[in-house]
PDB file of C-alpha atoms in Angstrom:
ATOM      1  CA  MET A   1     -13.462 -18.364  16.224  1.00 45.00           C
ATOM      2  CA  LYS A   2     -10.583 -20.624  15.274  1.00 52.00           C
ATOM      3  CA  ASN A   3     -11.083 -22.917  12.276  1.00 58.00           C
ATOM      4  CA  ASP A   4      -8.758 -25.913  12.665  1.00 61.00           C
ATOM      5  CA  ARG A   5      -9.186 -26.849   9.013  1.00 73.00           C
ATOM      6  CA  ILE A   6      -7.511 -23.640   7.848  1.00 86.00           C
ATOM      7  CA  ASN A   7      -3.766 -23.371   8.468  1.00 93.00           C
ATOM      8  CA  ALA A   8      -0.440 -22.699   6.790  1.00 93.00           C
ATOM      9  CA  ASP A   9      -0.949 -25.717   4.527  1.00 95.00           C
ATOM     10  CA  THR A  10      -4.090 -24.039   3.224  1.00 96.00           C
ATOM     11  CA  VAL A  11      -2.066 -20.980   2.266  1.00 97.00           C
ATOM     12  CA  MET A  12       0.608 -23.055   0.552  1.00 97.00           C
ATOM     13  CA  ALA A  13      -1.949 -25.100  -1.382  1.00 97.00           C
ATOM     14  CA  LEU A  14      -3.530 -21.956  -2.806  1.00 98.00           C
ATOM     15  CA  LYS A  15      -0.235 -21.051  -4.471  1.00 98.00           C
ATOM     16  CA  GLU A  16      -0.048 -24.384  -6.290  1.00 98.00           C
ATOM     17  CA  ASN A  17      -3.095 -23.518  -8.395  1.00 98.00           C
ATOM     18  CA  PRO A  18      -2.721 -22.407 -12.006  1.00 98.00           C
ATOM     19  CA  PHE A  19      -2.251 -18.675 -12.391  1.00 98.00           C
ATOM     20  CA  HIS A  20      -5.642 -16.939 -12.753  1.00 96.00           C
ATOM     21  CA  ALA A  21      -7.396 -19.857 -11.044  1.00 98.00           C
ATOM     22  CA  ILE A  22      -7.946 -17.673  -7.975  1.00 98.00           C
ATOM     23  CA  SER A  23      -9.220 -14.362  -9.280  1.00 98.00           C
ATOM     24  CA  LEU A  24     -11.181 -11.992  -7.046  1.00 98.00           C
ATOM     25  CA  ALA A  25     -13.715  -9.813  -8.855  1.00 98.00           C
ATOM     26  CA  ALA A  26     -13.889  -6.136  -7.909  1.00 97.00           C
ATOM     27  CA  ARG A  27     -15.273  -2.824  -9.162  1.00 96.00           C
ATOM     28  CA  TYR A  28     -13.538   0.477  -9.845  1.00 95.00           C
ATOM     29  CA  ASP A  29     -15.905   3.278 -10.837  1.00 91.00           C
ATOM     30  CA  ASP A  30     -17.918   1.647 -13.637  1.00 90.00           C
ATOM     31  CA  GLN A  31     -15.274  -0.935 -14.547  1.00 94.00           C
ATOM     32  CA  GLY A  32     -14.619  -4.431 -13.373  1.00 97.00           C
ATOM     33  CA  PHE A  33     -11.152  -5.547 -12.341  1.00 98.00           C
ATOM     34  CA  HIS A  34      -9.567  -8.549 -10.638  1.00 98.00           C
ATOM     35  CA  LEU A  35      -7.051  -9.516  -8.006  1.00 99.00           C
ATOM     36  CA  ASN A  36      -5.161 -12.521  -9.362  1.00 99.00           C
ATOM     37  CA  LEU A  37      -3.244 -14.655  -6.888  1.00 99.00           C
ATOM     38  CA  ILE A  38       0.417 -15.033  -7.800  1.00 99.00           C
ATOM     39  CA  THR A  39       1.094 -18.770  -7.967  1.00 99.00           C
ATOM     40  CA  ARG A  40       4.160 -20.929  -8.462  1.00 99.00           C
ATOM     41  CA  GLU A  41       4.059 -20.789 -12.237  1.00 98.00           C
ATOM     42  CA  CYS A  42       4.505 -17.001 -12.088  1.00 99.00           C
ATOM     43  CA  ILE A  43       8.143 -17.541 -11.126  1.00 98.00           C
ATOM     44  CA  GLU A  44       8.753 -18.370 -14.793  1.00 98.00           C
ATOM     45  CA  HIS A  45       6.706 -15.448 -16.150  1.00 98.00           C
ATOM     46  CA  ASP A  46       9.450 -12.997 -17.084  1.00 98.00           C
ATOM     47  CA  ASP A  47       6.952 -10.202 -17.718  1.00 98.00           C
ATOM     48  CA  ILE A  48       5.598 -10.459 -14.176  1.00 98.00           C
ATOM     49  CA  VAL A  49       9.075 -10.642 -12.653  1.00 98.00           C
ATOM     50  CA  SER A  50      10.155  -7.547 -14.599  1.00 98.00           C
ATOM     51  CA  LEU A  51       7.067  -5.621 -13.491  1.00 98.00           C
ATOM     52  CA  LEU A  52       7.658  -6.516  -9.852  1.00 98.00           C
ATOM     53  CA  SER A  53      11.268  -5.357 -10.201  1.00 98.00           C
ATOM     54  CA  ARG A  54      10.301  -2.038 -11.744  1.00 98.00           C
ATOM     55  CA  TRP A  55       7.598  -1.326  -9.188  1.00 98.00           C
ATOM     56  CA  ARG A  56       9.950  -2.172  -6.326  1.00 97.00           C
ATOM     57  CA  LYS A  57      12.620   0.142  -7.681  1.00 97.00           C
ATOM     58  CA  GLU A  58      10.231   3.009  -8.397  1.00 96.00           C
ATOM     59  CA  ASN A  59       8.667   2.813  -4.939  1.00 95.00           C
ATOM     60  CA  GLU A  60      11.762   1.936  -2.909  1.00 94.00           C
ATOM     61  CA  PHE A  61      11.692   5.173  -0.895  1.00 92.00           C
ATOM     62  CA  TRP A  62       8.815   3.879   1.230  1.00 92.00           C
ATOM     63  CA  PHE A  63      10.265   0.434   1.894  1.00 94.00           C
ATOM     64  CA  GLN A  64      12.329  -0.268   5.000  1.00 92.00           C
ATOM     65  CA  ALA A  65      15.169  -1.666   2.910  1.00 94.00           C
ATOM     66  CA  ILE A  66      16.678  -0.120  -0.219  1.00 95.00           C
ATOM     67  CA  PHE A  67      19.066  -2.161  -2.355  1.00 96.00           C
ATOM     68  CA  PRO A  68      19.979  -2.718  -6.017  1.00 96.00           C
ATOM     69  CA  VAL A  69      16.994  -4.371  -7.693  1.00 97.00           C
ATOM     70  CA  SER A  70      17.365  -6.849 -10.549  1.00 98.00           C
ATOM     71  CA  ASP A  71      15.057  -9.299 -12.268  1.00 98.00           C
ATOM     72  CA  ALA A  72      17.288 -12.146 -11.100  1.00 98.00           C
ATOM     73  CA  GLY A  73      16.992 -11.000  -7.493  1.00 97.00           C
ATOM     74  CA  THR A  74      13.247 -10.457  -7.806  1.00 98.00           C
ATOM     75  CA  LYS A  75      12.813 -13.967  -9.172  1.00 98.00           C
ATOM     76  CA  ILE A  76      14.617 -15.389  -6.132  1.00 98.00           C
ATOM     77  CA  TRP A  77      12.493 -13.221  -3.822  1.00 98.00           C
ATOM     78  CA  LEU A  78       9.300 -14.325  -5.554  1.00 98.00           C
ATOM     79  CA  LYS A  79      10.215 -17.986  -5.121  1.00 98.00           C
ATOM     80  CA  ASN A  80      11.636 -17.895  -1.597  1.00 98.00           C
ATOM     81  CA  LYS A  81       9.718 -15.064   0.067  1.00 97.00           C
ATOM     82  CA  VAL A  82       6.315 -15.308  -1.603  1.00 98.00           C
ATOM     83  CA  ILE A  83       5.615 -18.728  -3.093  1.00 99.00           C
ATOM     84  CA  GLU A  84       7.509 -20.802  -0.517  1.00 98.00           C
ATOM     85  CA  GLU A  85       6.696 -18.532   2.425  1.00 97.00           C
ATOM     86  CA  LYS A  86       4.019 -20.258   4.502  1.00 95.00           C
ATOM     87  CA  ASP A  87       2.360 -17.069   5.678  1.00 95.00           C
ATOM     88  CA  ARG A  88       2.287 -14.866   2.582  1.00 98.00           C
ATOM     89  CA  LEU A  89      -0.051 -14.380  -0.371  1.00 99.00           C
ATOM     90  CA  LEU A  90       0.385 -11.756  -3.081  1.00 99.00           C
ATOM     91  CA  PHE A  91      -2.210 -10.691  -5.661  1.00 99.00           C
ATOM     92  CA  LEU A  92      -1.741  -8.759  -8.890  1.00 99.00           C
ATOM     93  CA  VAL A  93      -4.256  -5.969  -9.444  1.00 98.00           C
ATOM     94  CA  THR A  94      -5.449  -6.450 -13.027  1.00 98.00           C
ATOM     95  CA  ILE A  95      -7.657  -4.063 -15.023  1.00 97.00           C
ATOM     96  CA  ASN A  96      -8.222  -3.781 -18.778  1.00 94.00           C
ATOM     97  CA  ASN A  97      -5.908  -6.786 -19.253  1.00 92.00           C
ATOM     98  CA  ALA A  98      -3.008  -4.949 -17.621  1.00 96.00           C
ATOM     99  CA  TYR A  99      -1.252  -5.445 -14.289  1.00 98.00           C
ATOM    100  CA  ILE A 100      -1.146  -2.144 -12.413  1.00 98.00           C
ATOM    101  CA  GLY A 101      -0.089  -3.062  -8.870  1.00 98.00           C
ATOM    102  CA  HIS A 102      -0.235  -5.637  -6.114  1.00 98.00           C
ATOM    103  CA  VAL A 103      -1.753  -6.240  -2.681  1.00 99.00           C
ATOM    104  CA  GLY A 104      -0.921  -8.967  -0.203  1.00 98.00           C
ATOM    105  CA  LEU A 105      -1.592 -10.788   3.034  1.00 99.00           C
ATOM    106  CA  TRP A 106       1.187 -11.742   5.449  1.00 98.00           C
ATOM    107  CA  LYS A 107       1.923 -13.042   8.927  1.00 97.00           C
ATOM    108  CA  PHE A 108      -1.122 -15.253   9.278  1.00 97.00           C
ATOM    109  CA  ASP A 109      -1.918 -16.239  12.847  1.00 96.00           C
ATOM    110  CA  PHE A 110      -4.673 -18.796  12.494  1.00 94.00           C
ATOM    111  CA  ALA A 111      -4.887 -19.334  16.254  1.00 94.00           C
ATOM    112  CA  GLU A 112      -5.874 -15.672  16.557  1.00 94.00           C
ATOM    113  CA  SER A 113      -7.633 -15.473  13.161  1.00 95.00           C
ATOM    114  CA  SER A 114      -5.450 -12.520  12.188  1.00 96.00           C
ATOM    115  CA  CYS A 115      -3.058 -11.403   9.468  1.00 98.00           C
ATOM    116  CA  GLU A 116      -1.394  -8.294   8.059  1.00 98.00           C
ATOM    117  CA  ILE A 117      -2.225  -6.366   4.934  1.00 98.00           C
ATOM    118  CA  ASP A 118       1.097  -6.225   3.111  1.00 96.00           C
ATOM    119  CA  ASN A 119       2.933  -5.018   0.019  1.00 97.00           C
ATOM    120  CA  ILE A 120       0.401  -2.452  -1.154  1.00 98.00           C
ATOM    121  CA  VAL A 121       1.857  -0.946  -4.324  1.00 97.00           C
ATOM    122  CA  ARG A 122       0.122   0.846  -7.198  1.00 96.00           C
ATOM    123  CA  GLY A 123       2.832   0.420  -9.771  1.00 96.00           C
ATOM    124  CA  GLU A 124       1.132   2.372 -12.553  1.00 96.00           C
ATOM    125  CA  HIS A 125      -0.126   5.934 -12.198  1.00 90.00           C
ATOM    126  CA  ASP A 126      -3.518   5.249 -13.750  1.00 91.00           C
ATOM    127  CA  TYR A 127      -6.627   4.395 -11.726  1.00 94.00           C
ATOM    128  CA  PRO A 128      -6.169   6.541  -8.603  1.00 94.00           C
ATOM    129  CA  GLY A 129      -8.097   5.088  -5.683  1.00 94.00           C
ATOM    130  CA  ILE A 130      -8.117   1.538  -6.999  1.00 97.00           C
ATOM    131  CA  MET A 131      -6.004   0.272  -4.097  1.00 97.00           C
ATOM    132  CA  TYR A 132      -8.827   1.153  -1.698  1.00 97.00           C
ATOM    133  CA  ASN A 133     -11.198  -1.094  -3.640  1.00 97.00           C
ATOM    134  CA  SER A 134      -8.511  -3.771  -3.867  1.00 98.00           C
ATOM    135  CA  ILE A 135      -7.917  -3.898  -0.114  1.00 98.00           C
ATOM    136  CA  VAL A 136     -11.656  -4.052   0.639  1.00 97.00           C
ATOM    137  CA  VAL A 137     -12.087  -7.032  -1.695  1.00 98.00           C
ATOM    138  CA  LEU A 138      -8.951  -8.716  -0.351  1.00 98.00           C
ATOM    139  CA  GLN A 139     -10.151  -8.398   3.242  1.00 98.00           C
ATOM    140  CA  ASP A 140     -13.590  -9.760   2.355  1.00 97.00           C
ATOM    141  CA  TRP A 141     -11.978 -12.756   0.651  1.00 98.00           C
ATOM    142  CA  ALA A 142      -9.692 -13.390   3.634  1.00 97.00           C
ATOM    143  CA  ARG A 143     -12.700 -13.379   5.950  1.00 96.00           C
ATOM    144  CA  THR A 144     -14.728 -15.846   3.917  1.00 96.00           C
ATOM    145  CA  THR A 145     -11.930 -18.100   2.634  1.00 96.00           C
ATOM    146  CA  LEU A 146      -9.370 -18.055   5.456  1.00 96.00           C
ATOM    147  CA  ALA A 147     -11.609 -17.173   8.435  1.00 95.00           C
ATOM    148  CA  ILE A 148      -9.561 -14.050   9.199  1.00 96.00           C
ATOM    149  CA  GLN A 149     -11.222 -11.693  11.664  1.00 95.00           C
ATOM    150  CA  ASP A 150      -8.508  -9.184  12.594  1.00 97.00           C
ATOM    151  CA  PHE A 151      -6.373  -7.227  10.153  1.00 98.00           C
ATOM    152  CA  TYR A 152      -3.193  -5.299  10.929  1.00 98.00           C
ATOM    153  CA  LEU A 153      -0.600  -3.457   8.868  1.00 98.00           C
ATOM    154  CA  HIS A 154       2.656  -1.527   9.190  1.00 98.00           C
ATOM    155  CA  THR A 155       3.469   1.695   7.403  1.00 98.00           C
ATOM    156  CA  LEU A 156       5.578   4.808   7.850  1.00 97.00           C
ATOM    157  CA  ILE A 157       4.029   7.811   9.566  1.00 96.00           C
ATOM    158  CA  GLU A 158       5.775   9.978   6.976  1.00 95.00           C
ATOM    159  CA  ASN A 159       3.945   8.200   4.121  1.00 96.00           C
ATOM    160  CA  HIS A 160       0.955  10.511   4.365  1.00 96.00           C
ATOM    161  CA  ARG A 161      -0.834   9.160   1.288  1.00 95.00           C
ATOM    162  CA  ALA A 162      -0.734   5.594   2.609  1.00 97.00           C
ATOM    163  CA  VAL A 163      -1.825   6.649   6.091  1.00 98.00           C
ATOM    164  CA  LYS A 164      -4.787   8.551   4.619  1.00 97.00           C
ATOM    165  CA  LEU A 165      -5.819   5.457   2.643  1.00 97.00           C
ATOM    166  CA  TYR A 166      -5.605   3.143   5.633  1.00 98.00           C
ATOM    167  CA  LYS A 167      -7.571   5.508   7.855  1.00 96.00           C
ATOM    168  CA  LYS A 168     -10.266   5.725   5.193  1.00 96.00           C
ATOM    169  CA  LEU A 169     -10.448   1.926   5.250  1.00 97.00           C
ATOM    170  CA  GLY A 170     -11.013   2.011   9.009  1.00 96.00           C
ATOM    171  CA  TYR A 171      -7.501   1.371  10.364  1.00 98.00           C
ATOM    172  CA  GLU A 172      -6.337   3.102  13.521  1.00 97.00           C
ATOM    173  CA  THR A 173      -2.859   3.447  14.992  1.00 98.00           C
ATOM    174  CA  ILE A 174      -2.095   1.113  17.886  1.00 98.00           C
ATOM    175  CA  LYS A 175       1.695   1.475  18.108  1.00 97.00           C
ATOM    176  CA  THR A 176       4.519   3.667  16.822  1.00 97.00           C
ATOM    177  CA  GLU A 177       8.250   2.998  16.752  1.00 96.00           C
ATOM    178  CA  PRO A 178      11.209   5.206  15.771  1.00 96.00           C
ATOM    179  CA  LEU A 179      13.562   4.050  13.023  1.00 96.00           C
ATOM    180  CA  ILE A 180      17.130   4.987  12.172  1.00 95.00           C
ATOM    181  CA  LYS A 181      18.996   4.536   8.909  1.00 94.00           C
ATOM    182  CA  THR A 182      21.770   1.970   8.640  1.00 94.00           C
ATOM    183  CA  ILE A 183      24.041   1.563   5.634  1.00 95.00           C
ATOM    184  CA  ASN A 184      25.831  -1.664   4.810  1.00 96.00           C
ATOM    185  CA  GLY A 185      27.540  -1.524   1.436  1.00 96.00           C
ATOM    186  CA  ASP A 186      24.867  -0.839  -1.173  1.00 95.00           C
ATOM    187  CA  ARG A 187      22.020  -1.672   1.206  1.00 95.00           C
ATOM    188  CA  ILE A 188      20.158   0.952   3.234  1.00 96.00           C
ATOM    189  CA  GLU A 189      17.847  -0.268   5.965  1.00 96.00           C
ATOM    190  CA  TRP A 190      15.621   1.450   8.515  1.00 95.00           C
ATOM    191  CA  VAL A 191      15.712  -0.312  11.876  1.00 95.00           C
ATOM    192  CA  PRO A 192      14.739   0.377  15.516  1.00 95.00           C
ATOM    193  CA  PRO A 193      17.503   2.308  17.313  1.00 95.00           C
ATOM    194  CA  PRO A 194      19.494   0.831  20.204  1.00 93.00           C
ATOM    195  CA  ALA A 195      18.470   1.879  23.702  1.00 90.00           C
ATOM    196  CA  ASP A 196      21.396   4.300  24.045  1.00 92.00           C
ATOM    197  CA  PHE A 197      20.896   5.982  20.648  1.00 91.00           C
ATOM    198  CA  ALA A 198      21.185   9.775  20.908  1.00 87.00           C
ATOM    199  CA  GLY A 199      21.068  10.827  17.257  1.00 89.00           C
ATOM    200  CA  ASP A 200      18.282  12.113  15.047  1.00 87.00           C
ATOM    201  CA  ILE A 201      15.201  10.002  14.394  1.00 91.00           C
ATOM    202  CA  GLU A 202      14.286  10.393  10.726  1.00 89.00           C
ATOM    203  CA  ARG A 203      11.427   7.939  10.338  1.00 95.00           C
ATOM    204  CA  HIS A 204       8.679   6.366  12.405  1.00 97.00           C
ATOM    205  CA  GLU A 205       6.869   3.110  11.772  1.00 97.00           C
ATOM    206  CA  MET A 206       3.271   2.742  12.834  1.00 97.00           C
ATOM    207  CA  GLN A 207       1.260  -0.408  13.390  1.00 98.00           C
ATOM    208  CA  MET A 208      -2.418  -0.083  12.573  1.00 98.00           C
ATOM    209  CA  ARG A 209      -5.425  -2.295  13.191  1.00 98.00           C
ATOM    210  CA  LEU A 210      -8.722  -2.416  11.325  1.00 98.00           C
ATOM    211  CA  MET A 211     -11.309  -1.100  13.769  1.00 94.00           C
ATOM    212  CA  ASN A 212     -14.301  -0.751  11.447  1.00 72.00           C
ATOM    213  CA  THR A 213     -15.258  -1.302   7.835  1.00 58.00           C
ATOM    214  CA  TYR A 214     -16.081   2.207   6.678  1.00 47.00           C
ATOM    215  CA  ARG A 215     -16.329   2.256   2.884  1.00 47.00           C
ATOM    216  CA  GLY A 216     -17.371   5.807   2.139  1.00 43.00           C
ATOM    217  CA  ALA A 217     -16.023   7.851  -0.718  1.00 37.00           C
TER     218      ALA A 217
END
């Protein structure tokens, strides 16, 4: 059911809070951890910007665009594509006073009470499985705070670890699309091929939808 009081302005207002003001409590094994909403003041937190840069670089293989990553560029991205983007929220996964990854929400459609799970990255190698717990908590918060009912996501079929995680969460494939590699200077991007493309298809993107809320081990 649509909630007319929740809209893009709601999303923007959340990001004007002090950092750590919106902190979602979660559990990992016998430890507590939190998802902390990245807010406007984080743009000036050099440690956070540097972490985001490093994680992006280290995990670039599974992104649809690969390009030279710098802290200066990440800072611009954080300001323009996260904080000032009306349909995006990004949370830092925080455990034992350390940031170890991030999870996000994107492409809110409040008329349809839907959004996408986005930017799922475990930047540090510790705490295997913690992203499962993080996504469950994030979805629960989106339901109660933003009245979201339907969740979608995009990932690569070839990213078997991610696909396994999303299926465990209850996501099922609803659409697949071939991708081809394009190179423009120092930027590599994977895009849908033109209708007359006759070359090799190297990657496939899949859209998934949450069909149930299975939370088994």
